[in-house]
Amino acid sequence: AKKVFDQLSLLGKKARNKQEQNFTAISLAYLGASVDDSDPMRQDVTRFLVDNVQKAGTGYRPWCGMALGVMSFLVQERGGQVNSVVFRVVENSFRKEKSPSPKACYAISLGLMKNEAAKDDIRMSLDKIRDDGFRGYACVSLGLMGAREHKDFITRIVKESTRRPDLLRQASIALGLMKDRSVVNTLLEIMVPPDGGKPRLAVLSATATALGFIGDTRSVNPLIETLQNNKLTDLGRAFAAVALGMVADKERLP
């Protein structure tokens, strides 16, 4: 493990290929999560990632922030504990970051580590930042935290995003992560509008993807009815089939 750490940390500092450099952060996250809480290797990985979140170049910083979220998630899944400095440094980076893409990265990291202290900051950012990409990931972050107090707000985003498929998909997935079963009915109404409207291809795709990710068994019968309804558009019925296939995915988690 020491040899692996030395090589990855060296590439993290000096790799010429940016993708290679960025992926070292995620590899280090898995390395740090593979050892016990008291193992010096966890401390070495944590120190390296924290230092780079604060001091690395603009491209590598958010990847190290994401890596801290990945490591925290894996450690907590095992019943372990993470150094509190990990929570603080990512939270501070989220607050300071102005650019939507890296800010979204920190938001997802906060969600993965279930840093509930950041819930209000993430929720307020949805009012301040209009970038659909960021807003979608901020919703997913709240979903990962299980922030059900913001369920109604995210539901409103879903209903208002019928012309913004990426945001529609991410906000719907957030509600699924919150175990909000009513989102299935909302998505089915978007896929097959009661007024007979014809959603765009991108919206149908986003809706089917969200239904598949949520994987609620209660969506199966309505989707079968949609698929068999000859009065509906062929495209709407086709995406009902797509959603069915994803709900019935062979993996335990789609």
PDB file of C-alpha atoms in Angstrom:
ATOM      1  CA  ALA A   1       0.000   0.000   0.000  1.00  0.00           C
ATOM      2  CA  LYS A   2       2.868   2.372   0.750  1.00  0.00           C
ATOM      3  CA  LYS A   3       4.319   1.844  -2.724  1.00  0.00           C
ATOM      4  CA  VAL A   4       0.905   2.409  -4.311  1.00  0.00           C
ATOM      5  CA  PHE A   5       0.391   5.578  -2.275  1.00  0.00           C
ATOM      6  CA  ASP A   6       3.816   6.935  -3.221  1.00  0.00           C
ATOM      7  CA  GLN A   7       3.220   6.342  -6.923  1.00  0.00           C
ATOM      8  CA  LEU A   8      -0.308   7.776  -6.942  1.00  0.00           C
ATOM      9  CA  SER A   9       0.666  10.852  -4.945  1.00  0.00           C
ATOM     10  CA  LEU A  10       3.628  11.425  -7.292  1.00  0.00           C
ATOM     11  CA  LEU A  11       1.328  11.266 -10.337  1.00  0.00           C
ATOM     12  CA  GLY A  12      -1.159  13.495  -8.540  1.00  0.00           C
ATOM     13  CA  LYS A  13       1.510  16.168  -8.413  1.00  0.00           C
ATOM     14  CA  LYS A  14       3.387  15.625 -11.674  1.00  0.00           C
ATOM     15  CA  ALA A  15       1.304  13.658 -14.209  1.00  0.00           C
ATOM     16  CA  ARG A  16       1.289  15.402 -17.600  1.00  0.00           C
ATOM     17  CA  ASN A  17      -2.037  13.896 -18.610  1.00  0.00           C
ATOM     18  CA  LYS A  18      -4.844  15.659 -16.720  1.00  0.00           C
ATOM     19  CA  GLN A  19      -7.196  12.683 -16.771  1.00  0.00           C
ATOM     20  CA  GLU A  20      -4.468  10.460 -15.352  1.00  0.00           C
ATOM     21  CA  GLN A  21      -3.832  13.046 -12.630  1.00  0.00           C
ATOM     22  CA  ASN A  22      -7.514  13.416 -11.775  1.00  0.00           C
ATOM     23  CA  PHE A  23      -8.109   9.676 -11.505  1.00  0.00           C
ATOM     24  CA  THR A  24      -5.282   9.340  -8.980  1.00  0.00           C
ATOM     25  CA  ALA A  25      -7.495  11.204  -6.509  1.00  0.00           C
ATOM     26  CA  ILE A  26     -10.271   8.614  -6.813  1.00  0.00           C
ATOM     27  CA  SER A  27      -7.760   5.751  -6.565  1.00  0.00           C
ATOM     28  CA  LEU A  28      -6.381   7.289  -3.384  1.00  0.00           C
ATOM     29  CA  ALA A  29      -9.918   7.487  -1.990  1.00  0.00           C
ATOM     30  CA  TYR A  30     -10.326   3.730  -2.409  1.00  0.00           C
ATOM     31  CA  LEU A  31      -6.888   3.141  -0.906  1.00  0.00           C
ATOM     32  CA  GLY A  32      -7.723   5.267   2.138  1.00  0.00           C
ATOM     33  CA  ALA A  33     -11.052   3.499   2.616  1.00  0.00           C
ATOM     34  CA  SER A  34      -9.476   0.022   2.397  1.00  0.00           C
ATOM     35  CA  VAL A  35      -7.699   0.278   5.755  1.00  0.00           C
ATOM     36  CA  ASP A  36      -8.887   0.607   9.353  1.00  0.00           C
ATOM     37  CA  ASP A  37      -9.600   4.007  10.884  1.00  0.00           C
ATOM     38  CA  SER A  38      -6.383   3.934  12.928  1.00  0.00           C
ATOM     39  CA  ASP A  39      -4.121   2.883  10.043  1.00  0.00           C
ATOM     40  CA  PRO A  40      -1.421   5.453   9.146  1.00  0.00           C
ATOM     41  CA  MET A  41      -2.295   4.972   5.466  1.00  0.00           C
ATOM     42  CA  ARG A  42      -5.741   6.553   6.081  1.00  0.00           C
ATOM     43  CA  GLN A  43      -3.997   9.532   7.653  1.00  0.00           C
ATOM     44  CA  ASP A  44      -1.559   9.838   4.737  1.00  0.00           C
ATOM     45  CA  VAL A  45      -4.346   9.725   2.143  1.00  0.00           C
ATOM     46  CA  THR A  46      -6.508  12.174   4.092  1.00  0.00           C
ATOM     47  CA  ARG A  47      -3.613  14.628   4.477  1.00  0.00           C
ATOM     48  CA  PHE A  48      -2.729  14.428   0.779  1.00  0.00           C
ATOM     49  CA  LEU A  49      -6.309  14.988  -0.425  1.00  0.00           C
ATOM     50  CA  VAL A  50      -7.040  17.764   2.089  1.00  0.00           C
ATOM     51  CA  ASP A  51      -3.834  19.595   1.184  1.00  0.00           C
ATOM     52  CA  ASN A  52      -4.665  19.394  -2.522  1.00  0.00           C
ATOM     53  CA  VAL A  53      -8.243  20.578  -2.055  1.00  0.00           C
ATOM     54  CA  GLN A  54      -6.744  23.695  -0.508  1.00  0.00           C
ATOM     55  CA  LYS A  55      -3.591  24.220  -2.569  1.00  0.00           C
ATOM     56  CA  ALA A  56      -3.632  22.307  -5.883  1.00  0.00           C
ATOM     57  CA  GLY A  57      -4.359  23.775  -9.312  1.00  0.00           C
ATOM     58  CA  THR A  58      -7.934  24.643 -10.189  1.00  0.00           C
ATOM     59  CA  GLY A  59      -8.470  21.424 -12.183  1.00  0.00           C
ATOM     60  CA  TYR A  60      -7.228  18.977  -9.527  1.00  0.00           C
ATOM     61  CA  ARG A  61      -8.835  20.609  -6.480  1.00  0.00           C
ATOM     62  CA  PRO A  62     -12.437  19.515  -7.130  1.00  0.00           C
ATOM     63  CA  TRP A  63     -11.317  15.972  -7.954  1.00  0.00           C
ATOM     64  CA  CYS A  64      -9.606  15.752  -4.563  1.00  0.00           C
ATOM     65  CA  GLY A  65     -12.774  17.160  -3.011  1.00  0.00           C
ATOM     66  CA  MET A  66     -14.815  14.475  -4.746  1.00  0.00           C
ATOM     67  CA  ALA A  67     -12.303  11.841  -3.603  1.00  0.00           C
ATOM     68  CA  LEU A  68     -12.830  12.859   0.025  1.00  0.00           C
ATOM     69  CA  GLY A  69     -16.548  12.285  -0.484  1.00  0.00           C
ATOM     70  CA  VAL A  70     -15.956   8.873  -2.064  1.00  0.00           C
ATOM     71  CA  MET A  71     -13.605   7.823   0.748  1.00  0.00           C
ATOM     72  CA  SER A  72     -16.043   9.034   3.407  1.00  0.00           C
ATOM     73  CA  PHE A  73     -18.927   7.166   1.787  1.00  0.00           C
ATOM     74  CA  LEU A  74     -16.970   3.898   1.637  1.00  0.00           C
ATOM     75  CA  VAL A  75     -15.688   4.243   5.207  1.00  0.00           C
ATOM     76  CA  GLN A  76     -19.149   5.005   6.601  1.00  0.00           C
ATOM     77  CA  GLU A  77     -20.644   2.075   4.679  1.00  0.00           C
ATOM     78  CA  ARG A  78     -18.258  -0.124   6.661  1.00  0.00           C
ATOM     79  CA  GLY A  79     -19.221   1.495   9.951  1.00  0.00           C
ATOM     80  CA  GLY A  80     -15.981   3.468  10.241  1.00  0.00           C
ATOM     81  CA  GLN A  81     -15.383   7.128  11.048  1.00  0.00           C
ATOM     82  CA  VAL A  82     -13.761   9.930   9.077  1.00  0.00           C
ATOM     83  CA  ASN A  83     -11.612  12.745  10.429  1.00  0.00           C
ATOM     84  CA  SER A  84     -13.808  15.815  10.942  1.00  0.00           C
ATOM     85  CA  VAL A  85     -11.347  17.979   8.997  1.00  0.00           C
ATOM     86  CA  VAL A  86     -12.566  16.191   5.843  1.00  0.00           C
ATOM     87  CA  PHE A  87     -16.085  17.551   6.350  1.00  0.00           C
ATOM     88  CA  ARG A  88     -14.883  21.083   7.078  1.00  0.00           C
ATOM     89  CA  VAL A  89     -12.501  21.424   4.158  1.00  0.00           C
ATOM     90  CA  VAL A  90     -15.047  20.321   1.549  1.00  0.00           C
ATOM     91  CA  GLU A  91     -17.755  22.475   3.118  1.00  0.00           C
ATOM     92  CA  ASN A  92     -15.458  25.517   3.023  1.00  0.00           C
ATOM     93  CA  SER A  93     -14.511  24.799  -0.587  1.00  0.00           C
ATOM     94  CA  PHE A  94     -18.191  24.608  -1.551  1.00  0.00           C
ATOM     95  CA  ARG A  95     -18.891  27.979   0.056  1.00  0.00           C
ATOM     96  CA  LYS A  96     -15.917  29.709  -1.564  1.00  0.00           C
ATOM     97  CA  GLU A  97     -16.244  28.239  -5.073  1.00  0.00           C
ATOM     98  CA  LYS A  98     -18.028  30.450  -7.624  1.00  0.00           C
ATOM     99  CA  SER A  99     -17.744  28.359 -10.801  1.00  0.00           C
ATOM    100  CA  PRO A 100     -20.777  26.023 -11.221  1.00  0.00           C
ATOM    101  CA  SER A 101     -18.921  22.882 -12.311  1.00  0.00           C
ATOM    102  CA  PRO A 102     -16.406  22.543  -9.442  1.00  0.00           C
ATOM    103  CA  LYS A 103     -19.042  23.793  -6.998  1.00  0.00           C
ATOM    104  CA  ALA A 104     -21.269  20.916  -8.160  1.00  0.00           C
ATOM    105  CA  CYS A 105     -18.380  18.535  -7.518  1.00  0.00           C
ATOM    106  CA  TYR A 106     -18.086  19.714  -3.911  1.00  0.00           C
ATOM    107  CA  ALA A 107     -21.871  19.457  -3.525  1.00  0.00           C
ATOM    108  CA  ILE A 108     -21.852  15.796  -4.560  1.00  0.00           C
ATOM    109  CA  SER A 109     -18.930  15.146  -2.208  1.00  0.00           C
ATOM    110  CA  LEU A 110     -20.890  16.677   0.676  1.00  0.00           C
ATOM    111  CA  GLY A 111     -23.828  14.465  -0.241  1.00  0.00           C
ATOM    112  CA  LEU A 112     -21.711  11.318  -0.365  1.00  0.00           C
ATOM    113  CA  MET A 113     -20.267  12.014   3.083  1.00  0.00           C
ATOM    114  CA  LYS A 114     -23.771  12.921   4.376  1.00  0.00           C
ATOM    115  CA  ASN A 115     -22.477  16.207   5.723  1.00  0.00           C
ATOM    116  CA  GLU A 116     -25.805  17.471   7.031  1.00  0.00           C
ATOM    117  CA  ALA A 117     -24.222  20.690   8.303  1.00  0.00           C
ATOM    118  CA  ALA A 118     -24.065  21.799   4.658  1.00  0.00           C
ATOM    119  CA  LYS A 119     -27.752  21.182   3.854  1.00  0.00           C
ATOM    120  CA  ASP A 120     -28.858  24.792   4.203  1.00  0.00           C
ATOM    121  CA  ASP A 121     -25.950  26.143   2.149  1.00  0.00           C
ATOM    122  CA  ILE A 122     -26.740  23.721  -0.673  1.00  0.00           C
ATOM    123  CA  ARG A 123     -30.431  24.548  -0.559  1.00  0.00           C
ATOM    124  CA  MET A 124     -29.749  28.311  -0.676  1.00  0.00           C
ATOM    125  CA  SER A 125     -27.363  27.842  -3.595  1.00  0.00           C
ATOM    126  CA  LEU A 126     -30.325  26.551  -5.640  1.00  0.00           C
ATOM    127  CA  ASP A 127     -31.864  30.018  -5.362  1.00  0.00           C
ATOM    128  CA  LYS A 128     -28.673  31.861  -6.261  1.00  0.00           C
ATOM    129  CA  ILE A 129     -27.234  29.805  -9.148  1.00  0.00           C
ATOM    130  CA  ARG A 130     -29.257  29.318 -12.329  1.00  0.00           C
ATOM    131  CA  ASP A 131     -26.929  26.872 -14.092  1.00  0.00           C
ATOM    132  CA  ASP A 132     -28.966  23.690 -14.743  1.00  0.00           C
ATOM    133  CA  GLY A 133     -25.960  21.411 -14.391  1.00  0.00           C
ATOM    134  CA  PHE A 134     -25.101  22.733 -10.950  1.00  0.00           C
ATOM    135  CA  ARG A 135     -28.718  22.793  -9.775  1.00  0.00           C
ATOM    136  CA  GLY A 136     -29.207  19.163 -10.791  1.00  0.00           C
ATOM    137  CA  TYR A 137     -26.186  17.986  -8.820  1.00  0.00           C
ATOM    138  CA  ALA A 138     -27.164  20.151  -5.843  1.00  0.00           C
ATOM    139  CA  CYS A 139     -30.540  18.358  -5.828  1.00  0.00           C
ATOM    140  CA  VAL A 140     -28.791  14.975  -5.969  1.00  0.00           C
ATOM    141  CA  SER A 141     -26.579  16.060  -3.061  1.00  0.00           C
ATOM    142  CA  LEU A 142     -29.644  16.819  -0.947  1.00  0.00           C
ATOM    143  CA  GLY A 143     -31.057  13.455  -2.005  1.00  0.00           C
ATOM    144  CA  LEU A 144     -27.913  11.645  -0.891  1.00  0.00           C
ATOM    145  CA  MET A 145     -28.243  13.348   2.502  1.00  0.00           C
ATOM    146  CA  GLY A 146     -31.889  12.345   2.756  1.00  0.00           C
ATOM    147  CA  ALA A 147     -32.839  15.996   3.282  1.00  0.00           C
ATOM    148  CA  ARG A 148     -36.580  15.370   3.132  1.00  0.00           C
ATOM    149  CA  GLU A 149     -37.344  18.806   4.548  1.00  0.00           C
ATOM    150  CA  HIS A 150     -36.505  20.103   1.055  1.00  0.00           C
ATOM    151  CA  LYS A 151     -38.633  17.492  -0.748  1.00  0.00           C
ATOM    152  CA  ASP A 152     -41.421  19.916  -1.715  1.00  0.00           C
ATOM    153  CA  PHE A 153     -38.941  22.404  -3.141  1.00  0.00           C
ATOM    154  CA  ILE A 154     -37.297  19.755  -5.324  1.00  0.00           C
ATOM    155  CA  THR A 155     -40.708  18.463  -6.402  1.00  0.00           C
ATOM    156  CA  ARG A 156     -41.465  21.956  -7.661  1.00  0.00           C
ATOM    157  CA  ILE A 157     -38.209  21.945  -9.631  1.00  0.00           C
ATOM    158  CA  VAL A 158     -39.245  18.657 -11.263  1.00  0.00           C
ATOM    159  CA  LYS A 159     -42.636  20.015 -12.285  1.00  0.00           C
ATOM    160  CA  GLU A 160     -41.127  23.230 -13.639  1.00  0.00           C
ATOM    161  CA  SER A 161     -38.388  21.458 -15.641  1.00  0.00           C
ATOM    162  CA  THR A 162     -40.365  19.807 -18.445  1.00  0.00           C
ATOM    163  CA  ARG A 163     -38.275  21.801 -20.932  1.00  0.00           C
ATOM    164  CA  ARG A 164     -34.985  21.199 -19.098  1.00  0.00           C
ATOM    165  CA  PRO A 165     -34.397  17.456 -19.308  1.00  0.00           C
ATOM    166  CA  ASP A 166     -31.070  17.267 -17.494  1.00  0.00           C
ATOM    167  CA  LEU A 167     -32.385  19.143 -14.468  1.00  0.00           C
ATOM    168  CA  LEU A 168     -35.614  17.121 -14.612  1.00  0.00           C
ATOM    169  CA  ARG A 169     -33.671  13.844 -14.461  1.00  0.00           C
ATOM    170  CA  GLN A 170     -31.353  14.873 -11.617  1.00  0.00           C
ATOM    171  CA  ALA A 171     -34.079  16.418  -9.475  1.00  0.00           C
ATOM    172  CA  SER A 172     -36.233  13.309  -9.948  1.00  0.00           C
ATOM    173  CA  ILE A 173     -33.349  11.068  -8.912  1.00  0.00           C
ATOM    174  CA  ALA A 174     -32.915  13.257  -5.822  1.00  0.00           C
ATOM    175  CA  LEU A 175     -36.531  12.610  -4.847  1.00  0.00           C
ATOM    176  CA  GLY A 176     -35.986   8.901  -5.436  1.00  0.00           C
ATOM    177  CA  LEU A 177     -32.996   8.984  -3.085  1.00  0.00           C
ATOM    178  CA  MET A 178     -35.254  10.635  -0.519  1.00  0.00           C
ATOM    179  CA  LYS A 179     -37.676   7.687  -0.867  1.00  0.00           C
ATOM    180  CA  ASP A 180     -40.407  10.018  -2.129  1.00  0.00           C
ATOM    181  CA  ARG A 181     -42.722   7.578  -3.885  1.00  0.00           C
ATOM    182  CA  SER A 182     -44.992  10.310  -5.271  1.00  0.00           C
ATOM    183  CA  VAL A 183     -42.274  11.262  -7.762  1.00  0.00           C
ATOM    184  CA  VAL A 184     -43.209   8.171  -9.805  1.00  0.00           C
ATOM    185  CA  ASN A 185     -46.688   9.577 -10.495  1.00  0.00           C
ATOM    186  CA  THR A 186     -45.228  12.978 -11.320  1.00  0.00           C
ATOM    187  CA  LEU A 187     -42.829  11.446 -13.853  1.00  0.00           C
ATOM    188  CA  LEU A 188     -45.541   9.298 -15.439  1.00  0.00           C
ATOM    189  CA  GLU A 189     -47.670  12.417 -15.955  1.00  0.00           C
ATOM    190  CA  ILE A 190     -44.710  14.140 -17.631  1.00  0.00           C
ATOM    191  CA  MET A 191     -44.128  11.105 -19.855  1.00  0.00           C
ATOM    192  CA  VAL A 192     -47.810  10.806 -20.787  1.00  0.00           C
ATOM    193  CA  PRO A 193     -49.459  14.211 -20.131  1.00  0.00           C
ATOM    194  CA  PRO A 194     -53.173  14.027 -19.198  1.00  0.00           C
ATOM    195  CA  ASP A 195     -53.899  16.725 -21.790  1.00  0.00           C
ATOM    196  CA  GLY A 196     -52.525  14.561 -24.611  1.00  0.00           C
ATOM    197  CA  GLY A 197     -49.390  16.634 -25.113  1.00  0.00           C
ATOM    198  CA  LYS A 198     -46.304  15.224 -26.797  1.00  0.00           C
ATOM    199  CA  PRO A 199     -43.113  15.663 -24.733  1.00  0.00           C
ATOM    200  CA  ARG A 200     -39.824  16.138 -26.556  1.00  0.00           C
ATOM    201  CA  LEU A 201     -37.464  13.198 -27.058  1.00  0.00           C
ATOM    202  CA  ALA A 202     -34.986  14.586 -24.503  1.00  0.00           C
ATOM    203  CA  VAL A 203     -37.726  14.900 -21.882  1.00  0.00           C
ATOM    204  CA  LEU A 204     -38.950  11.345 -22.505  1.00  0.00           C
ATOM    205  CA  SER A 205     -35.396  10.065 -22.209  1.00  0.00           C
ATOM    206  CA  ALA A 206     -34.796  11.968 -18.955  1.00  0.00           C
ATOM    207  CA  THR A 207     -38.094  10.761 -17.503  1.00  0.00           C
ATOM    208  CA  ALA A 208     -37.416   7.122 -18.401  1.00  0.00           C
ATOM    209  CA  THR A 209     -33.900   7.315 -16.964  1.00  0.00           C
ATOM    210  CA  ALA A 210     -35.176   8.772 -13.701  1.00  0.00           C
ATOM    211  CA  LEU A 211     -37.907   6.124 -13.376  1.00  0.00           C
ATOM    212  CA  GLY A 212     -35.340   3.410 -14.041  1.00  0.00           C
ATOM    213  CA  PHE A 213     -32.910   4.782 -11.474  1.00  0.00           C
ATOM    214  CA  ILE A 214     -35.595   5.069  -8.797  1.00  0.00           C
ATOM    215  CA  GLY A 215     -36.674   1.491  -9.549  1.00  0.00           C
ATOM    216  CA  ASP A 216     -39.960   1.629  -7.651  1.00  0.00           C
ATOM    217  CA  THR A 217     -42.009  -1.535  -8.282  1.00  0.00           C
ATOM    218  CA  ARG A 218     -45.166   0.579  -8.205  1.00  0.00           C
ATOM    219  CA  SER A 219     -44.146   2.100 -11.535  1.00  0.00           C
ATOM    220  CA  VAL A 220     -44.294  -1.301 -13.293  1.00  0.00           C
ATOM    221  CA  ASN A 221     -48.070  -1.603 -13.841  1.00  0.00           C
ATOM    222  CA  PRO A 222     -48.562   2.019 -14.987  1.00  0.00           C
ATOM    223  CA  LEU A 223     -45.637   1.626 -17.387  1.00  0.00           C
ATOM    224  CA  ILE A 224     -47.109  -1.603 -18.798  1.00  0.00           C
ATOM    225  CA  GLU A 225     -50.460   0.162 -19.269  1.00  0.00           C
ATOM    226  CA  THR A 226     -48.663   3.000 -21.049  1.00  0.00           C
ATOM    227  CA  LEU A 227     -46.801   0.567 -23.276  1.00  0.00           C
ATOM    228  CA  GLN A 228     -50.014  -1.229 -24.266  1.00  0.00           C
ATOM    229  CA  ASN A 229     -52.106   1.918 -24.848  1.00  0.00           C
ATOM    230  CA  ASN A 230     -52.501   2.223 -28.632  1.00  0.00           C
ATOM    231  CA  LYS A 231     -53.976   5.712 -28.296  1.00  0.00           C
ATOM    232  CA  LEU A 232     -50.655   7.160 -27.123  1.00  0.00           C
ATOM    233  CA  THR A 233     -47.746   8.241 -29.313  1.00  0.00           C
ATOM    234  CA  ASP A 234     -45.327   5.552 -30.424  1.00  0.00           C
ATOM    235  CA  LEU A 235     -42.452   7.505 -28.897  1.00  0.00           C
ATOM    236  CA  GLY A 236     -44.116   7.768 -25.502  1.00  0.00           C
ATOM    237  CA  ARG A 237     -44.860   4.039 -25.515  1.00  0.00           C
ATOM    238  CA  ALA A 238     -41.288   3.272 -26.579  1.00  0.00           C
ATOM    239  CA  PHE A 239     -39.838   5.141 -23.634  1.00  0.00           C
ATOM    240  CA  ALA A 240     -42.270   3.382 -21.306  1.00  0.00           C
ATOM    241  CA  ALA A 241     -40.526   0.209 -22.508  1.00  0.00           C
ATOM    242  CA  VAL A 242     -37.120   1.784 -21.839  1.00  0.00           C
ATOM    243  CA  ALA A 243     -38.178   2.681 -18.305  1.00  0.00           C
ATOM    244  CA  LEU A 244     -39.530  -0.856 -17.737  1.00  0.00           C
ATOM    245  CA  GLY A 245     -36.236  -2.330 -18.833  1.00  0.00           C
ATOM    246  CA  MET A 246     -34.326  -0.129 -16.418  1.00  0.00           C
ATOM    247  CA  VAL A 247     -36.692  -0.820 -13.502  1.00  0.00           C
ATOM    248  CA  ALA A 248     -36.222  -4.556 -14.138  1.00  0.00           C
ATOM    249  CA  ASP A 249     -32.423  -4.229 -14.415  1.00  0.00           C
ATOM    250  CA  LYS A 250     -30.572  -7.393 -13.421  1.00  0.00           C
ATOM    251  CA  GLU A 251     -28.399  -5.466 -10.969  1.00  0.00           C
ATOM    252  CA  ARG A 252     -29.660  -4.958  -7.416  1.00  0.00           C
ATOM    253  CA  LEU A 253     -29.151  -1.234  -7.900  1.00  0.00           C
ATOM    254  CA  PRO A 254     -29.614   0.129 -11.461  1.00  0.00           C
TER     255      PRO A 254
END
